[in-house]
CSV table of C-alpha atoms and ligand atoms in Angstrom, one decimal:
chain,number,residue,atom,x,y,z
I,1,MET,CA,89.0,115.4,125.1
I,2,THR,CA,87.4,113.2,127.8
I,3,GLU,CA,89.5,112.1,130.8
I,4,SER,CA,92.3,109.8,129.8
I,5,GLN,CA,91.8,106.1,130.3
I,6,VAL,CA,95.4,105.6,131.2
I,7,LYS,CA,97.4,107.1,134.2
I,8,LYS,CA,100.9,105.8,133.8
I,9,ILE,CA,102.6,104.9,130.5
I,10,GLY,CA,105.8,102.9,130.0
I,11,VAL,CA,107.8,103.5,126.8
I,12,LEU,CA,110.4,101.2,125.5
I,13,THR,CA,112.5,100.6,122.3
I,14,SER,CA,113.1,97.1,121.2
I,15,GLY,CA,114.7,95.2,118.3
I,16,GLY,CA,117.1,96.8,115.9
I,17,ASP,CA,117.5,100.5,116.7
I,18,SER,CA,116.7,103.2,114.1
I,19,PRO,CA,117.4,106.9,113.7
I,20,GLY,CA,114.4,108.8,115.1
I,21,MET,CA,113.6,106.5,118.0
I,22,ASN,CA,114.8,109.2,120.3
I,23,ALA,CA,112.4,111.7,118.7
I,24,ALA,CA,109.6,109.3,119.2
I,25,ILE,CA,110.5,108.8,122.9
I,26,ARG,CA,110.6,112.6,123.3
I,27,ALA,CA,107.1,112.9,121.7
I,28,VAL,CA,105.6,110.2,124.0
I,29,VAL,CA,107.1,111.8,127.1
I,30,ARG,CA,106.1,115.3,126.3
I,31,THR,CA,102.6,114.5,125.1
I,32,ALA,CA,102.0,112.4,128.2
I,33,HIS,CA,103.2,115.3,130.4
I,34,TYR,CA,100.9,117.7,128.5
I,35,TYR,CA,97.9,115.5,129.4
I,36,GLN,CA,99.1,114.9,132.9
I,37,ILE,CA,99.9,111.3,132.4
I,38,GLU,CA,103.0,109.9,134.2
I,39,CYS,CA,105.6,108.4,132.0
I,40,PHE,CA,108.3,105.8,132.7
I,41,GLY,CA,111.2,105.0,130.3
I,42,ILE,CA,112.0,101.2,130.3
I,43,ARG,CA,115.6,100.4,129.5
I,44,GLU,CA,116.7,97.7,127.1
I,45,GLY,CA,113.3,96.8,125.8
I,46,TYR,CA,111.4,93.8,127.2
I,47,ALA,CA,114.5,92.7,129.1
I,48,GLY,CA,114.3,95.9,131.1
I,49,LEU,CA,110.5,95.4,131.6
I,50,MET,CA,111.1,92.0,133.1
I,51,GLU,CA,113.7,93.5,135.5
I,52,GLY,CA,111.7,96.6,136.3
I,53,ASN,CA,114.7,98.5,134.9
I,54,CYS,CA,113.1,101.9,134.4
I,55,LEU,CA,113.2,105.6,135.2
I,56,LYS,CA,110.6,108.3,135.5
I,57,LEU,CA,110.8,110.7,132.5
I,58,GLY,CA,109.7,114.3,132.4
I,59,PRO,CA,109.9,116.9,129.7
I,60,ARG,CA,113.5,117.9,130.6
I,61,SER,CA,114.6,114.3,130.6
I,62,VAL,CA,114.3,114.2,126.9
I,63,LYS,CA,115.9,117.5,126.0
I,64,HIS,CA,118.4,117.6,123.1
I,65,ILE,CA,117.6,114.1,121.9
I,66,ILE,CA,115.4,114.9,118.9
I,67,ASN,CA,118.6,115.1,116.8
I,68,GLN,CA,120.4,112.0,118.1
I,69,GLY,CA,120.6,108.6,116.5
I,70,GLY,CA,120.2,105.4,118.5
I,71,THR,CA,118.0,105.2,121.5
I,72,ILE,CA,118.6,106.7,124.9
I,73,LEU,CA,116.6,103.8,126.4
I,74,LYS,CA,118.8,101.3,124.7
I,75,SER,CA,117.4,98.3,122.8
I,76,ALA,CA,117.6,94.6,123.0
I,77,ARG,CA,116.1,91.4,121.5
I,78,SER,CA,114.8,89.3,124.5
I,79,LEU,CA,114.4,85.6,124.2
I,80,GLU,CA,113.0,85.3,127.7
I,81,PHE,CA,110.0,87.6,126.9
I,82,LYS,CA,109.0,85.0,124.4
I,83,THR,CA,108.3,82.6,127.3
I,84,PRO,CA,105.1,82.8,129.4
I,85,GLU,CA,107.3,83.0,132.5
I,86,GLY,CA,109.2,86.0,131.1
I,87,ARG,CA,106.0,87.8,130.3
I,88,LYS,CA,104.5,87.1,133.7
I,89,ARG,CA,107.6,88.7,135.3
I,90,ALA,CA,107.1,91.7,133.1
I,91,TYR,CA,103.4,91.9,134.1
I,92,GLU,CA,104.4,91.8,137.8
I,93,GLN,CA,106.8,94.7,137.3
I,94,CYS,CA,104.0,96.7,135.5
I,95,GLN,CA,101.7,96.1,138.5
I,96,LYS,CA,104.5,97.0,141.0
I,97,LEU,CA,105.1,100.3,139.1
I,98,GLY,CA,101.4,101.0,138.4
I,99,ILE,CA,102.0,101.0,134.6
I,100,ASP,CA,98.7,100.5,132.9
I,101,ALA,CA,99.8,101.1,129.3
I,102,LEU,CA,102.9,100.6,127.1
I,103,VAL,CA,104.2,102.4,124.0
I,104,VAL,CA,106.5,100.0,122.2
I,105,ILE,CA,108.8,101.4,119.5
I,106,GLY,CA,110.2,98.8,117.2
I,107,GLY,CA,109.5,96.4,114.3
I,108,ASP,CA,107.5,93.2,113.9
I,109,GLY,CA,109.4,91.2,116.6
I,110,THR,CA,108.6,94.0,119.1
I,111,PHE,CA,105.0,94.0,118.0
I,112,THR,CA,104.6,90.2,118.2
I,113,GLY,CA,105.7,90.4,121.9
I,114,ALA,CA,103.4,93.3,122.6
I,115,LYS,CA,100.4,91.6,121.1
I,116,ILE,CA,100.8,88.5,123.2
I,117,PHE,CA,101.5,90.5,126.4
I,118,CYS,CA,98.5,92.7,125.8
I,119,GLU,CA,96.2,89.7,125.2
I,120,GLU,CA,97.5,87.7,128.1
I,121,PHE,CA,97.4,90.4,130.8
I,122,GLY,CA,95.2,93.2,129.5
I,123,ILE,CA,97.9,95.8,129.6
I,124,LYS,CA,97.1,98.4,127.0
I,125,VAL,CA,99.6,98.6,124.2
I,126,ILE,CA,100.2,100.8,121.2
I,127,GLY,CA,103.0,100.1,118.7
I,128,VAL,CA,105.1,102.7,117.0
I,129,PRO,CA,106.9,101.5,113.9
I,130,GLY,CA,110.6,102.0,114.2
I,131,THR,CA,112.9,100.1,111.9
I,132,ILE,CA,115.1,101.1,108.9
I,133,ASP,CA,113.6,98.3,106.8
I,134,ASN,CA,110.2,100.0,106.2
I,135,ASP,CA,108.6,96.5,106.2
I,136,ILE,CA,105.7,97.2,108.5
I,137,PHE,CA,102.1,97.2,107.2
I,138,GLY,CA,99.9,100.0,108.3
I,139,THR,CA,102.2,103.0,107.8
I,140,ASP,CA,103.6,104.5,104.6
I,141,PHE,CA,107.0,104.9,106.3
I,142,THR,CA,108.7,103.5,109.4
I,143,ILE,CA,110.9,105.7,111.7
I,144,GLY,CA,114.5,105.5,110.5
I,145,TYR,CA,113.9,104.4,107.0
I,146,ASP,CA,114.4,107.8,105.4
I,147,THR,CA,117.7,108.4,107.3
I,148,ALA,CA,119.0,104.9,106.4
I,149,LEU,CA,118.0,105.4,102.8
I,150,ASN,CA,120.0,108.6,102.6
I,151,THR,CA,123.0,107.1,104.4
I,152,ALA,CA,123.0,104.2,101.9
I,153,MET,CA,122.6,106.7,99.0
I,154,GLN,CA,125.5,108.8,100.1
I,155,ALA,CA,127.7,105.7,100.6
I,156,ILE,CA,126.9,104.4,97.2
I,157,ASP,CA,127.6,107.8,95.6
I,158,LYS,CA,131.1,107.6,97.2
I,159,ILE,CA,131.6,104.1,95.9
I,160,ARG,CA,130.6,105.3,92.5
I,161,ASP,CA,133.5,107.8,92.5
I,162,THR,CA,136.1,105.1,93.0
I,163,ALA,CA,134.3,102.6,90.7
I,164,THR,CA,134.4,105.1,87.9
I,165,SER,CA,138.1,105.9,88.5
I,166,HIS,CA,139.1,102.3,88.2
I,167,ASN,CA,136.5,101.0,85.7
I,168,ARG,CA,135.2,98.6,88.3
I,169,VAL,CA,132.1,96.6,89.0
I,170,PHE,CA,130.8,97.0,92.6
I,171,PHE,CA,128.3,94.8,94.3
I,172,VAL,CA,126.9,96.9,97.2
I,173,GLU,CA,124.9,95.2,99.9
I,174,VAL,CA,122.4,97.3,101.8
I,175,MET,CA,120.4,96.3,104.9
I,176,GLY,CA,116.9,94.8,104.7
I,177,ARG,CA,116.5,91.4,106.2
I,178,ASP,CA,113.4,90.5,104.4
I,179,ALA,CA,112.6,93.7,102.5
I,180,GLY,CA,114.1,95.5,99.5
I,181,PHE,CA,112.9,99.0,100.2
I,182,ILE,CA,116.3,100.4,101.0
I,183,ALA,CA,117.9,98.6,98.0
I,184,LEU,CA,115.3,99.6,95.5
I,185,ASN,CA,115.2,103.2,96.4
I,186,SER,CA,118.9,103.7,97.0
I,187,GLY,CA,119.6,101.8,93.8
I,188,LEU,CA,117.3,103.9,91.8
I,189,ALA,CA,118.7,107.1,93.4
I,190,THR,CA,122.3,106.2,92.5
I,191,GLY,CA,121.8,104.8,89.0
I,192,ALA,CA,122.6,101.1,89.8
I,193,ILE,CA,122.5,98.9,86.7
I,194,ASP,CA,120.6,96.2,88.6
I,195,ILE,CA,118.9,96.0,92.0
I,196,LEU,CA,118.3,92.6,93.6
I,197,ILE,CA,115.6,92.4,96.2
I,198,PRO,CA,113.8,89.5,97.9
I,199,GLU,CA,110.4,90.6,96.7
I,200,LYS,CA,111.1,89.9,93.1
I,201,LYS,CA,112.3,86.7,91.5
I,202,ASP,CA,115.8,87.4,90.2
I,203,SER,CA,117.9,85.2,88.0
I,204,ILE,CA,121.7,85.1,87.4
I,205,ASP,CA,121.1,85.0,83.7
I,206,GLU,CA,119.2,88.2,83.8
I,207,LEU,CA,122.0,89.8,85.8
I,208,PHE,CA,124.5,88.7,83.2
I,209,GLU,CA,122.3,90.0,80.4
I,210,THR,CA,122.2,93.4,82.2
I,211,PHE,CA,126.0,93.5,82.2
I,212,ILE,CA,126.1,92.6,78.4
I,213,ARG,CA,123.5,95.2,77.6
I,214,THR,CA,125.0,98.0,79.6
I,215,GLU,CA,128.5,97.3,78.3
I,216,LYS,CA,127.2,97.7,74.8
I,217,THR,CA,125.9,101.2,75.7
I,218,GLY,CA,129.5,102.1,76.7
I,219,LYS,CA,129.4,101.7,80.5
I,220,SER,CA,132.8,101.1,81.9
I,221,SER,CA,131.9,100.8,85.6
I,222,SER,CA,128.8,99.5,87.3
I,223,ILE,CA,127.0,99.4,90.6
I,224,ILE,CA,124.7,96.5,91.5
I,225,VAL,CA,122.7,97.1,94.7
I,226,VAL,CA,121.8,93.9,96.6
I,227,ALA,CA,119.4,93.7,99.5
I,228,GLU,CA,120.7,91.8,102.5
I,229,GLY,CA,117.7,89.4,102.2
I,230,GLU,CA,118.1,88.6,98.5
I,231,LYS,CA,117.1,85.0,97.9
I,232,LEU,CA,119.1,84.2,94.7
I,233,ALA,CA,122.5,84.1,96.4
I,234,SER,CA,124.7,85.9,98.8
I,235,THR,CA,126.3,89.1,97.6
I,236,TYR,CA,129.8,87.4,97.6
I,237,GLU,CA,128.4,84.5,95.6
I,238,LEU,CA,126.9,86.8,93.1
I,239,ALA,CA,130.2,88.6,92.7
I,240,GLN,CA,132.0,85.3,92.3
I,241,LYS,CA,129.6,83.9,89.7
I,242,THR,CA,129.9,87.2,87.8
I,243,LYS,CA,133.7,86.9,87.9
I,244,GLU,CA,133.5,83.4,86.5
I,245,LYS,CA,131.3,84.5,83.6
I,246,PHE,CA,133.2,87.8,82.9
I,247,PRO,CA,136.9,87.1,84.0
I,248,GLU,CA,137.9,90.5,82.6
I,249,PHE,CA,135.7,92.4,85.1
I,250,ASP,CA,137.5,94.0,88.1
I,251,ILE,CA,134.9,93.3,90.8
I,252,ARG,CA,134.6,94.5,94.4
I,253,VAL,CA,132.0,93.8,97.1
I,254,SER,CA,131.0,96.4,99.6
I,255,ILE,CA,128.7,95.5,102.5
I,256,LEU,CA,127.4,98.7,104.0
I,257,GLY,CA,126.1,97.1,107.2
I,258,HIS,CA,125.3,98.8,110.5
I,259,MET,CA,126.4,102.3,109.4
I,260,GLN,CA,122.9,102.4,107.9
I,261,ARG,CA,121.4,102.2,111.4
I,262,GLY,CA,123.2,105.1,112.9
I,263,GLY,CA,123.5,108.9,112.5
I,264,ALA,CA,121.3,111.9,113.1
I,265,PRO,CA,117.7,111.3,112.0
I,266,SER,CA,116.6,113.2,108.8
I,267,CYS,CA,114.0,115.9,109.1
I,268,ALA,CA,111.4,113.5,107.7
I,269,ASP,CA,112.2,110.9,110.4
I,270,ARG,CA,112.1,113.5,113.2
I,271,VAL,CA,108.7,114.7,112.0
I,272,LEU,CA,107.3,111.2,111.5
I,273,ALA,CA,108.6,110.1,115.0
I,274,SER,CA,107.1,113.2,116.6
I,275,ARG,CA,103.7,112.5,115.0
I,276,LEU,CA,103.7,108.9,115.8
I,277,GLY,CA,104.8,109.3,119.5
I,278,TYR,CA,102.1,112.0,119.9
I,279,GLY,CA,99.6,109.7,118.2
I,280,ALA,CA,100.4,106.7,120.4
I,281,VAL,CA,99.6,108.7,123.6
I,282,ILE,CA,96.4,110.1,122.1
I,283,GLY,CA,95.4,106.6,121.0
I,284,LEU,CA,95.9,105.3,124.5
I,285,MET,CA,94.0,108.2,126.1
I,286,GLU,CA,91.1,107.3,123.8
I,287,GLY,CA,91.1,103.7,125.0
I,288,LYS,CA,92.8,102.2,121.9
I,289,THR,CA,94.9,99.1,122.5
I,290,ASN,CA,96.6,96.3,120.6
I,291,VAL,CA,97.0,98.6,117.6
I,292,MET,CA,99.9,100.3,115.9
I,293,ALA,CA,100.0,104.0,115.1
I,294,GLY,CA,101.0,104.8,111.5
I,295,ILE,CA,100.8,107.6,109.0
I,296,GLN,CA,99.0,106.8,105.7
I,297,SER,CA,98.4,109.4,103.1
I,298,ASN,CA,99.5,112.0,105.6
I,299,GLN,CA,96.8,110.9,108.2
I,300,LEU,CA,97.4,109.3,111.6
I,301,VAL,CA,95.8,105.9,111.5
I,302,PHE,CA,95.6,102.9,113.8
I,303,THR,CA,96.1,99.4,112.5
I,304,PRO,CA,95.5,96.2,114.5
I,305,ILE,CA,98.9,94.9,115.6
I,306,GLU,CA,98.0,91.6,114.2
I,307,ASP,CA,97.7,93.1,110.7
I,308,ALA,CA,100.9,95.1,111.2
I,309,ILE,CA,102.7,91.9,111.8
I,310,LYS,CA,101.0,89.5,109.4
I,311,LYS,CA,100.5,91.7,106.3
I,312,SER,CA,103.3,93.3,104.4
I,313,ASN,CA,104.0,96.5,102.5
I,314,GLU,CA,104.1,95.9,98.8
I,315,ILE,CA,107.1,97.0,96.7
I,316,ASP,CA,106.0,99.5,94.1
I,317,SER,CA,106.4,97.5,90.8
I,318,GLU,CA,106.5,100.7,88.8
I,319,LEU,CA,109.6,101.8,90.7
I,320,VAL,CA,111.2,98.5,89.7
I,321,LYS,CA,110.4,99.1,86.1
I,322,ILE,CA,111.6,102.7,86.2
I,323,ALA,CA,114.9,101.6,87.7
I,324,GLU,CA,115.3,99.0,84.9
I,325,ILE,CA,114.4,101.5,82.1
I,326,LEU,CA,116.8,104.2,83.5
I,327,ALA,CA,119.7,101.8,83.9
I,328,ILE,CA,120.8,101.8,80.3
O,401,LIG,O1,115.6,95.1,111.2
O,401,LIG,C1,116.6,96.0,110.9
O,401,LIG,C2,117.9,95.4,110.6
O,401,LIG,O2,118.9,96.4,110.5
O,401,LIG,C3,117.9,94.5,109.3
O,401,LIG,O3,118.0,95.3,108.2
O,401,LIG,C4,119.1,93.6,109.6
O,401,LIG,O4,119.0,92.4,108.9
O,401,LIG,C5,119.0,93.4,111.1
O,401,LIG,O5,118.4,94.5,111.6
O,401,LIG,C6,120.4,93.3,111.7
O,401,LIG,O6,120.2,93.0,113.1
O,401,LIG,P1,121.4,92.9,114.1
O,401,LIG,O7,121.7,94.4,114.5
O,401,LIG,O8,120.9,92.2,115.3
O,401,LIG,O9,122.6,92.3,113.5
């Protein structure tokens, strides 16, 4: 490899945290160390960048974190970084510290900030997709998605036990602000009778028909998985409308919430995070900028950040069909 084009990298986590972010930080720090590039950890995302709130990281600074959920650097959503004044402050801090490149770990909000910052001030930036929602174009999976999916699956399995014991109908809401990946896959994996996601057009009549059909086949309890971003109605409204239509149903609502964002990362997430953290540093050394590192078909790929933000990952329509067929 020719001499690196960067000398000092800053790494930060921003937006909603996700399990595996620590493994990604570790990979950035240790890859940088291996190639004799200095590395600074920036605390609390872009807010910390504007304040110069950072610490020098070496290989031992990131020991015993590959298995920890959350992010040792902490995360934040900064409104000030959205302003030109905020970004100018961040640039002045980069100059003061001698940081010539950033690895930003997060989702589309994080990447939007990174893109503008990079274009305004010429700081090299590579994005690493870290969000449980799996809604980033340019990578087959985002860091944290696999762990969150398994957390949701295990929670729904537990709800299934009590639903069966009481012959109840449960509406379970899983995370996914604009995306139904967690809902579709956890719903399929737990045998939900219906899965409501923002990417497909759902109707209340279809939901009612599903209840009627599955009752006829002898089901005495049911799980309906609803993505947080479902457009038809809120999970509570869906439950209420169902109660009005079927007053005999004993219905409960369970919102899984932020438990899906925590916990030790799965093996798949640790490996993904390690590959992407490594890939981000290699990309910067090769002079890449304003791109996101991703894994597609098991290969490290770089996608323009603009595409990562503007394009979207499609829901697999065959999975939707399989879930429908199997939910008899
Ligand atoms: O983007 C990840 C995510 O967990 C979404 O699924 C959810 O809508 C959002 O973050 C919640 O954000 P906050 O932690 O700010 O409430």
